[in-house]
XYZ file of C-alpha atoms in Angstrom:
582
model
C 85.548 127.795 77.017
C 85.330 131.417 77.369
C 82.566 132.037 78.660
C 83.159 129.103 81.031
C 86.117 131.031 81.997
C 84.644 134.485 82.652
C 81.855 132.733 84.888
C 84.562 131.135 87.162
C 86.316 134.699 87.078
C 82.741 136.313 87.840
C 82.583 134.245 90.856
C 85.227 134.989 92.001
C 84.419 138.806 91.786
C 80.663 138.609 93.249
C 82.398 136.903 96.302
C 84.991 139.351 96.927
C 82.965 141.742 98.989
C 81.652 139.148 101.301
C 85.559 137.747 102.155
C 85.607 140.282 105.361
C 87.601 138.143 107.945
C 90.087 134.869 107.563
C 87.033 132.548 108.782
C 84.785 133.789 105.547
C 87.738 133.437 103.261
C 89.078 129.856 104.685
C 85.933 127.936 105.919
C 83.347 129.921 104.057
C 81.792 131.241 107.317
C 80.553 127.598 108.367
C 77.382 128.679 106.783
C 77.254 126.846 103.238
C 73.933 124.161 103.030
C 74.331 120.340 103.316
C 74.107 119.411 99.781
C 76.027 122.190 98.318
C 78.735 121.058 100.292
C 78.262 117.241 99.419
C 78.683 118.330 95.653
C 81.659 120.646 96.357
C 83.170 117.182 98.815
C 83.594 115.121 95.599
C 83.815 118.110 93.074
C 87.143 118.641 94.897
C 88.050 115.312 94.415
C 86.920 115.033 90.745
C 89.921 116.847 89.286
C 92.241 115.630 86.655
C 93.578 112.816 88.930
C 89.642 111.618 88.794
C 88.852 112.255 85.339
C 92.025 111.538 83.166
C 93.670 108.755 85.892
C 90.360 107.054 85.829
C 89.623 106.946 82.361
C 93.461 105.887 82.295
C 93.125 103.373 84.561
C 90.388 102.090 83.309
C 91.673 101.461 79.787
C 94.789 100.160 81.332
C 93.647 97.889 84.173
C 89.852 97.445 82.823
C 86.553 97.498 85.041
C 88.668 96.588 88.009
C 89.509 100.261 88.216
C 86.084 100.439 89.752
C 87.334 99.467 93.009
C 88.996 102.674 93.784
C 85.353 103.834 93.942
C 83.328 100.630 95.394
C 85.981 99.407 97.672
C 88.737 102.889 98.343
C 85.741 105.928 98.482
C 82.568 104.763 99.587
C 82.969 102.958 102.689
C 85.560 105.661 103.971
C 83.148 108.208 103.153
C 80.293 106.535 105.091
C 82.716 105.953 107.560
C 83.234 110.096 108.163
C 80.088 111.025 108.040
C 79.001 108.725 110.949
C 82.157 108.609 113.078
C 84.871 111.685 112.155
C 82.719 114.470 111.762
C 81.519 115.072 114.925
C 84.985 115.483 116.097
C 86.302 117.563 113.274
C 82.885 119.779 113.568
C 82.634 119.539 117.078
C 86.257 120.579 118.191
C 85.916 123.890 116.182
C 89.369 122.484 114.542
C 90.582 125.043 111.439
C 92.151 122.026 109.905
C 92.818 118.614 110.175
C 96.603 119.455 111.462
C 95.158 122.062 114.088
C 92.740 118.540 114.916
C 96.005 116.502 115.607
C 97.319 119.695 117.819
C 94.401 119.434 119.824
C 94.574 115.829 120.358
C 98.030 115.239 120.719
C 100.478 117.912 120.328
C 102.567 120.650 118.474
C 105.172 118.601 117.352
C 102.679 116.016 115.641
C 100.462 118.906 113.843
C 103.939 120.082 112.617
C 105.035 116.921 110.469
C 101.240 116.607 109.062
C 100.862 120.533 108.203
C 104.573 120.377 106.343
C 103.436 116.618 104.618
C 100.335 117.901 103.555
C 101.382 121.020 102.286
C 103.882 119.164 99.943
C 101.455 116.616 98.756
C 98.523 119.505 97.801
C 101.027 121.333 95.790
C 101.700 117.711 93.818
C 98.123 117.042 93.270
C 97.738 120.596 91.884
C 100.499 120.123 89.982
C 99.430 117.187 88.408
C 95.708 118.392 87.040
C 97.809 121.141 85.906
C 100.114 119.059 83.628
C 96.804 117.136 82.991
C 95.485 120.013 81.640
C 98.433 121.190 79.838
C 98.819 117.781 77.818
C 95.018 118.211 77.037
C 95.561 121.546 75.489
C 98.560 120.295 73.368
C 97.260 117.086 72.535
C 93.966 118.594 71.071
C 95.773 121.649 69.074
C 93.748 124.288 70.752
C 96.542 126.884 70.625
C 97.734 126.021 67.144
C 98.082 128.584 64.896
C 98.544 131.133 67.707
C 102.144 130.288 68.485
C 104.783 127.528 68.095
C 103.947 124.156 69.013
C 106.712 124.102 71.207
C 105.437 126.609 73.748
C 102.060 125.466 73.789
C 102.387 123.046 77.048
C 104.527 125.982 78.764
C 102.002 128.811 78.207
C 98.628 126.434 78.943
C 100.177 125.411 82.681
C 100.882 129.189 83.200
C 96.885 130.355 81.726
C 95.456 127.431 84.028
C 97.524 128.918 87.259
C 96.053 132.142 86.390
C 92.599 131.424 86.210
C 92.484 129.605 89.708
C 94.456 132.024 91.299
C 92.177 134.761 90.223
C 88.925 133.285 91.814
C 90.520 131.539 94.830
C 92.381 135.134 95.455
C 89.215 137.090 95.324
C 86.912 134.731 96.772
C 88.357 132.215 99.039
C 87.056 129.130 99.690
C 83.730 129.653 99.261
C 84.185 130.616 95.673
C 85.961 127.217 95.155
C 82.930 125.666 96.595
C 80.200 127.278 94.257
C 82.559 126.773 91.283
C 82.964 123.408 91.991
C 79.381 123.111 92.279
C 78.796 124.637 88.623
C 81.684 122.513 87.130
C 80.436 118.782 88.719
C 77.187 119.690 86.944
C 79.719 120.685 83.608
C 81.455 117.198 84.244
C 77.998 114.971 83.904
C 76.529 117.057 81.243
C 79.840 116.675 79.169
C 80.202 112.894 79.882
C 76.802 111.623 79.984
C 76.639 111.816 76.572
C 80.257 110.983 75.748
C 79.616 107.493 77.392
C 76.000 106.790 75.452
C 77.564 107.504 71.363
C 80.818 105.104 72.706
C 78.836 102.640 74.032
C 76.382 102.408 71.210
C 79.493 102.656 68.579
C 81.253 99.700 70.459
C 77.899 97.121 71.087
C 77.254 98.214 74.343
C 78.626 96.548 77.545
C 78.100 92.817 75.723
C 80.581 94.526 72.684
C 83.179 95.339 75.312
C 82.768 92.307 77.062
C 83.577 90.355 73.558
C 86.480 92.704 72.807
C 88.282 92.800 75.863
C 87.702 89.132 78.040
C 86.801 88.798 81.084
C 90.028 89.976 82.826
C 89.106 93.239 81.633
C 85.155 93.298 82.576
C 84.919 91.407 85.637
C 86.117 93.446 88.952
C 86.568 90.498 91.589
C 87.846 87.773 88.577
C 91.258 86.630 88.880
C 92.032 88.716 92.660
C 93.158 85.291 94.030
C 96.506 86.026 92.639
C 98.261 89.237 91.508
C 99.652 87.358 88.736
C 95.762 86.734 87.036
C 94.416 90.183 87.157
C 95.550 93.334 85.211
C 95.518 95.326 88.274
C 98.468 93.180 89.732
C 97.177 92.976 92.949
C 95.799 90.131 95.122
C 92.695 90.420 97.185
C 94.602 91.276 100.447
C 96.497 93.776 98.774
C 93.878 95.427 97.035
C 91.133 94.983 100.330
C 93.684 96.027 102.961
C 96.055 98.560 100.499
C 93.470 100.313 98.943
C 89.935 99.362 100.578
C 91.348 99.822 104.213
C 94.490 102.247 104.527
C 94.343 104.430 101.219
C 90.619 104.893 101.069
C 90.534 106.139 104.920
C 93.730 107.412 105.185
C 92.392 110.045 101.899
C 88.580 110.691 103.211
C 89.104 110.425 106.707
C 92.785 112.544 107.277
C 92.748 114.775 103.689
C 92.206 118.505 104.782
C 91.515 118.998 101.196
C 87.871 116.848 101.012
C 87.432 117.470 105.034
C 87.337 121.316 104.622
C 84.314 121.370 102.518
C 82.074 119.419 104.887
C 83.418 121.951 107.483
C 81.975 124.681 105.871
C 78.691 123.243 106.393
C 75.719 125.244 108.089
C 75.980 122.457 111.347
C 76.919 119.840 112.703
C 74.388 117.078 111.273
C 74.542 119.170 107.922
C 78.285 118.270 108.176
C 78.001 114.542 108.867
C 75.500 114.158 106.119
C 77.766 115.638 103.358
C 80.249 113.081 102.901
C 77.060 110.540 102.885
C 75.100 112.946 100.186
C 78.322 112.723 98.073
C 78.352 109.230 98.382
C 75.427 108.372 96.269
C 76.826 110.194 93.170
C 79.972 108.985 93.559
C 79.450 105.481 93.466
C 77.410 105.830 89.999
C 80.842 107.993 88.828
C 82.798 104.860 86.943
C 80.100 104.695 84.423
C 81.065 108.216 83.581
C 84.814 107.967 84.122
C 85.930 104.466 83.906
C 83.674 103.425 81.140
C 85.270 105.602 78.600
C 88.942 104.097 78.680
C 87.386 100.451 78.776
C 85.689 102.244 75.468
C 88.613 103.898 74.080
C 90.853 100.332 73.910
C 87.783 98.395 72.611
C 87.420 100.832 69.498
C 89.054 99.228 66.556
C 89.962 102.128 64.390
C 91.164 105.543 65.109
C 91.284 109.174 63.909
C 94.965 110.291 64.549
C 97.704 110.287 62.201
C 99.703 107.317 61.691
C 103.054 109.060 62.098
C 104.466 111.716 64.128
C 107.537 114.317 63.321
C 110.359 114.098 65.743
C 112.250 116.790 66.708
C 114.977 115.926 64.625
C 112.562 116.065 61.111
C 112.298 112.288 61.077
C 108.925 110.562 60.811
C 107.878 108.043 63.401
C 105.438 105.393 62.352
C 103.000 105.739 65.717
C 101.495 102.507 67.112
C 98.026 102.498 68.741
C 95.889 100.500 71.036
C 92.333 101.154 70.188
C 92.156 105.016 70.666
C 95.439 105.550 73.107
C 98.548 106.653 71.217
C 102.100 105.833 72.011
C 103.714 107.966 74.742
C 106.078 110.589 72.947
C 109.549 112.279 74.426
C 108.667 115.865 75.033
C 112.447 116.369 74.178
C 113.663 113.806 71.145
C 109.521 113.758 69.838
C 110.366 109.995 69.901
C 108.121 106.905 71.100
C 108.906 106.077 74.877
C 109.556 102.113 75.107
C 109.681 100.463 78.356
C 112.567 97.426 79.255
C 111.651 95.041 76.615
C 111.360 97.992 74.045
C 107.816 97.363 73.828
C 106.037 100.747 73.097
C 104.135 102.675 76.227
C 100.836 103.860 75.698
C 99.779 106.750 76.644
C 96.933 106.186 78.785
C 96.331 109.810 80.128
C 94.894 110.314 76.699
C 92.392 107.701 76.728
C 89.132 110.527 77.895
C 90.711 113.267 75.176
C 91.324 110.859 72.700
C 87.529 109.722 72.975
C 85.949 113.269 72.997
C 88.105 113.882 69.915
C 86.768 110.928 68.290
C 82.887 110.949 69.037
C 82.080 114.585 69.328
C 80.853 116.463 66.760
C 82.052 120.781 66.640
C 79.449 122.211 69.444
C 79.330 119.200 71.210
C 83.278 119.061 71.468
C 83.397 122.277 73.328
C 81.208 121.147 75.968
C 83.037 117.796 76.170
C 86.410 119.813 76.514
C 85.111 122.625 78.635
C 83.907 119.897 81.144
C 87.080 118.641 81.155
C 88.970 121.962 81.541
C 86.147 122.517 84.480
C 87.577 119.111 85.994
C 91.195 120.360 86.153
C 90.207 123.642 87.343
C 88.219 121.834 90.397
C 90.989 119.887 91.255
C 93.445 122.265 91.677
C 91.305 124.489 93.517
C 90.584 121.999 95.958
C 94.007 121.630 96.385
C 94.840 125.359 96.710
C 92.081 126.308 99.017
C 93.617 123.461 101.490
C 96.997 124.492 100.878
C 96.486 128.102 101.815
C 94.683 127.030 105.018
C 97.196 124.608 106.360
C 99.872 127.499 105.327
C 98.231 130.616 107.133
C 96.805 128.407 110.329
C 99.350 125.860 111.066
C 102.871 126.775 109.737
C 102.416 130.461 109.502
C 100.861 131.484 112.552
C 101.923 128.513 114.440
C 105.588 129.241 114.049
C 106.282 132.794 112.071
C 104.295 134.967 113.135
C 101.881 134.050 116.249
C 100.225 137.779 117.163
C 99.087 139.131 113.735
C 95.604 140.541 113.195
C 93.166 138.950 111.183
C 93.534 141.300 108.374
C 97.018 140.241 108.475
C 96.197 136.543 107.920
C 93.628 136.949 105.364
C 96.439 139.065 103.676
C 98.806 136.140 104.226
C 96.145 133.628 103.104
C 95.970 135.532 99.753
C 99.687 135.263 99.483
C 99.657 131.958 100.447
C 97.480 131.074 97.432
C 99.684 132.842 95.075
C 102.438 130.928 96.717
C 100.618 127.576 96.265
C 100.039 127.972 92.653
C 103.353 129.026 91.645
C 104.816 125.871 93.419
C 101.873 123.669 91.905
C 103.273 124.981 88.404
C 106.962 123.275 89.410
C 105.121 120.451 90.504
C 103.345 119.710 87.038
C 106.816 119.362 85.192
C 108.088 116.764 87.889
C 105.025 114.572 86.767
C 105.883 114.039 83.180
C 107.677 111.164 83.930
C 104.497 108.522 84.880
C 102.342 107.523 81.832
C 99.122 107.265 84.248
C 98.669 110.000 86.916
C 96.916 107.700 89.112
C 99.718 105.736 89.679
C 101.726 108.928 90.520
C 98.911 110.245 92.677
C 98.092 106.934 94.673
C 102.043 106.858 95.251
C 101.936 110.415 96.966
C 98.731 109.215 98.928
C 101.061 106.080 100.230
C 103.313 108.304 101.502
C 101.477 110.769 103.402
C 98.032 109.566 104.206
C 98.715 106.300 104.749
C 101.356 106.408 108.203
C 98.710 109.473 108.965
C 96.168 107.005 109.218
C 96.982 105.022 111.490
C 97.591 108.054 113.863
C 94.039 109.057 113.182
C 92.766 105.465 114.324
C 94.646 104.853 117.519
C 93.776 108.577 118.521
C 90.488 108.463 118.211
C 89.770 105.130 119.377
C 92.596 104.414 122.464
C 92.648 106.951 125.091
C 96.358 106.512 125.720
C 97.693 107.293 122.366
C 100.582 109.913 123.577
C 101.647 113.049 121.512
C 105.154 111.070 121.408
C 103.758 107.863 120.124
C 102.184 109.927 117.417
C 105.328 111.683 116.134
C 107.492 109.148 115.914
C 104.919 106.549 114.577
C 104.423 109.165 112.011
C 107.863 109.593 110.976
C 109.319 105.691 111.211
C 105.591 105.196 108.574
C 106.719 107.511 106.437
C 110.351 106.432 106.346
C 108.754 102.926 106.225
C 106.946 103.654 103.198
C 109.953 105.656 101.511
C 112.473 102.319 102.453
C 110.039 99.944 100.682
C 109.581 102.506 97.803
C 113.244 102.282 97.392
C 114.007 98.759 97.810
C 110.994 97.827 94.946
C 109.977 98.202 91.247
C 107.152 97.532 89.160
C 107.582 94.947 86.450
C 109.127 96.627 82.728
C 110.107 99.903 84.848
C 113.090 101.189 85.324
C 114.959 102.270 88.475
C 114.540 106.102 89.644
C 110.946 107.891 90.269
C 109.423 104.722 89.613
C 111.129 103.127 92.372
C 114.737 100.707 93.717
C 116.595 104.157 93.934
C 118.308 102.252 96.943
C 118.538 98.532 95.584
C 116.040 96.072 93.778
C 114.744 93.299 96.450
C 111.528 92.961 94.780
C 109.636 93.528 91.514
C 105.301 94.034 91.716
C 103.163 93.122 88.590
C 102.412 96.990 88.489
C 102.828 100.775 89.825
C 99.515 100.394 91.227
C 100.416 96.975 93.408
C 103.885 98.342 94.569
C 101.790 101.497 95.521
C 98.948 99.478 97.671
C 102.240 97.623 99.414
C 104.262 100.552 100.406
C 101.021 102.247 102.162
C 100.361 98.671 103.679
C 103.856 99.130 104.955
C 103.686 102.522 105.982
C 100.506 102.056 108.334
C 101.641 98.790 110.005
C 105.160 100.329 111.051
C 103.464 103.329 112.124
C 100.335 101.427 113.962
C 102.856 99.114 116.008
C 105.502 102.099 116.637
C 102.571 104.433 117.969
C 101.302 101.334 120.485
C 104.885 100.602 121.272
C 105.841 104.926 122.407
C 102.686 105.346 123.447
C 102.960 102.629 126.380
C 105.878 103.890 127.723
C 104.985 107.788 127.672
C 102.508 109.898 129.922
C 99.080 110.006 128.104
C 97.156 113.451 128.222
C 94.553 113.326 130.890
C 91.131 112.311 130.326
C 89.627 115.645 131.032
C 91.626 117.472 127.999
C 90.108 114.410 125.653
C 86.850 115.063 125.549
C 85.292 115.493 121.892
C 88.502 113.780 120.879
C 88.536 110.772 121.840
C 84.893 108.479 120.730
C 84.642 106.666 124.098
C 84.828 109.949 126.209
C 82.891 112.228 123.692
C 78.982 112.647 123.869
C 77.425 110.928 120.831
C 75.713 113.473 118.603
C 71.578 113.591 119.478
C 69.319 112.849 116.691
C 65.852 112.759 118.558
C 64.558 115.677 117.095
C 65.061 114.379 113.690
C 62.986 112.118 111.754
C 63.962 108.673 110.682
C 64.571 109.259 107.018
C 66.695 112.785 107.849
C 68.790 110.346 110.544
C 72.798 110.320 108.590
C 72.533 106.544 109.804
C 69.056 105.748 107.567
C 71.599 107.581 104.657
C 74.204 105.287 105.347
C 72.731 102.268 105.412
C 70.792 103.364 101.868
C 74.571 104.302 100.721
C 75.502 100.341 101.901
C 72.911 98.640 100.320
C 73.616 100.361 96.526
C 77.342 99.850 97.109
C 77.032 95.790 97.541
C 74.099 95.608 94.699
C 76.871 97.301 92.442
C 79.853 94.717 93.532
C 77.820 91.658 92.772
C 76.149 93.071 89.659
C 80.255 93.616 88.149
C 81.722 90.630 89.759
């Protein structure tokens, strides 16, 4: 671990001398090869949210979680590569909000810049929280300090290291560290899956232990009550497969920024397609350990825990998954029925402790920490770019020098990390961080996708329409969340903070339908307002609307070099995986 920390900071120091302009710091000088950007593209998304969150969802919902990849990522990544990257790269926009200013107007850019800045801070905080929880659970600092301080020290430690290498090397440092982190994650988790599968009797053993509802991805999708995810196929395909996935991959500057750092438009188009190939096999690295964790019939951890008052409390387990404990009282958390709430976020850490011997355990833990660092760094680099270009330069200081904006980018890095620390403490109320993350996406990305879709393919979409649509779409998401609640949850952060009108079978079902409502309301309102307001002249929309933009020239490329060929290969593999696990 120490070697890893020294290495990532060393990359920052080595690249510091190349950070001469704000363009170098925020966009890596647009000089990085496609394969490097491709690995960074998935690694920036491979933070704690994915590794811990997907492991947790695998343990909680089963192989149906693979839909987050095979329905909720790959089709959207293909769409980004084929259709979206020519707009982003060709427009020379420095960020997604700046692209919105070019297509619509200043006020649409403003609303997206502020909402995106808030979202990146929360996402970074989720990674930070997961890392601190892991360090505390594994007792890595036991003996060095009192137990009650470990969580807080871990949050600050992760913040300082990520701050260090981004402050020094900007986006270039983040991208090269993300490539390192990608290989570390694969090296750490592949042996874990292999050992775990051998221990539980392979995939056949998991099927026998958990049954068809947990081991078939499409079975029981006809009705919300017949599958663990608590969502029927319409909610899955529309909510996750269309609104949430396209909303994330097409509009989230965190991942788009990696593709925009590529050395040419052709490379930028290939980046999401290159990333899609390893991405579709990641369920075997991150979801399968969650399934193995609940299949194991014995566990290593102590059967009791000591509460804050000194009383011994019996602790229940589901496979290797312990109960969620209240950080203040030390007592187990129970749901509205008095049943124990299991801490699914500990599925992967519990697997590491259960199966890995000393030495290999060090590699596994370092891989886990690498994923957290990767997720935090991705969010912080996106935050500092949007803050500097789309908030500070746009509204606070329009006439600063390039050196001043470079300085502001570094200060924004400090501010973003500080806000992430605060967000880390706000997400302790969820027992599955994927639930928390999808809620944030349904509030921010879902309505934004409707704006992008109309703006790209309907030239009469106006700035007023986009702005009013974004506001009403986000408001619709908040109202829907405030009127609904997942089963067994208490009103508050999980929903029903206005009034309880409808109960969903799970947090995830509620998130999918929140996204559908946000998207639909935005779509209808944007169309309605656009029909009664004046659109931009067509000559101002060249390069920003599909029908008015020259198509990318591919005549000089061999057939196997064309992005469309790569897209077909990806989609064929995707269909095959869905059929195998249906």
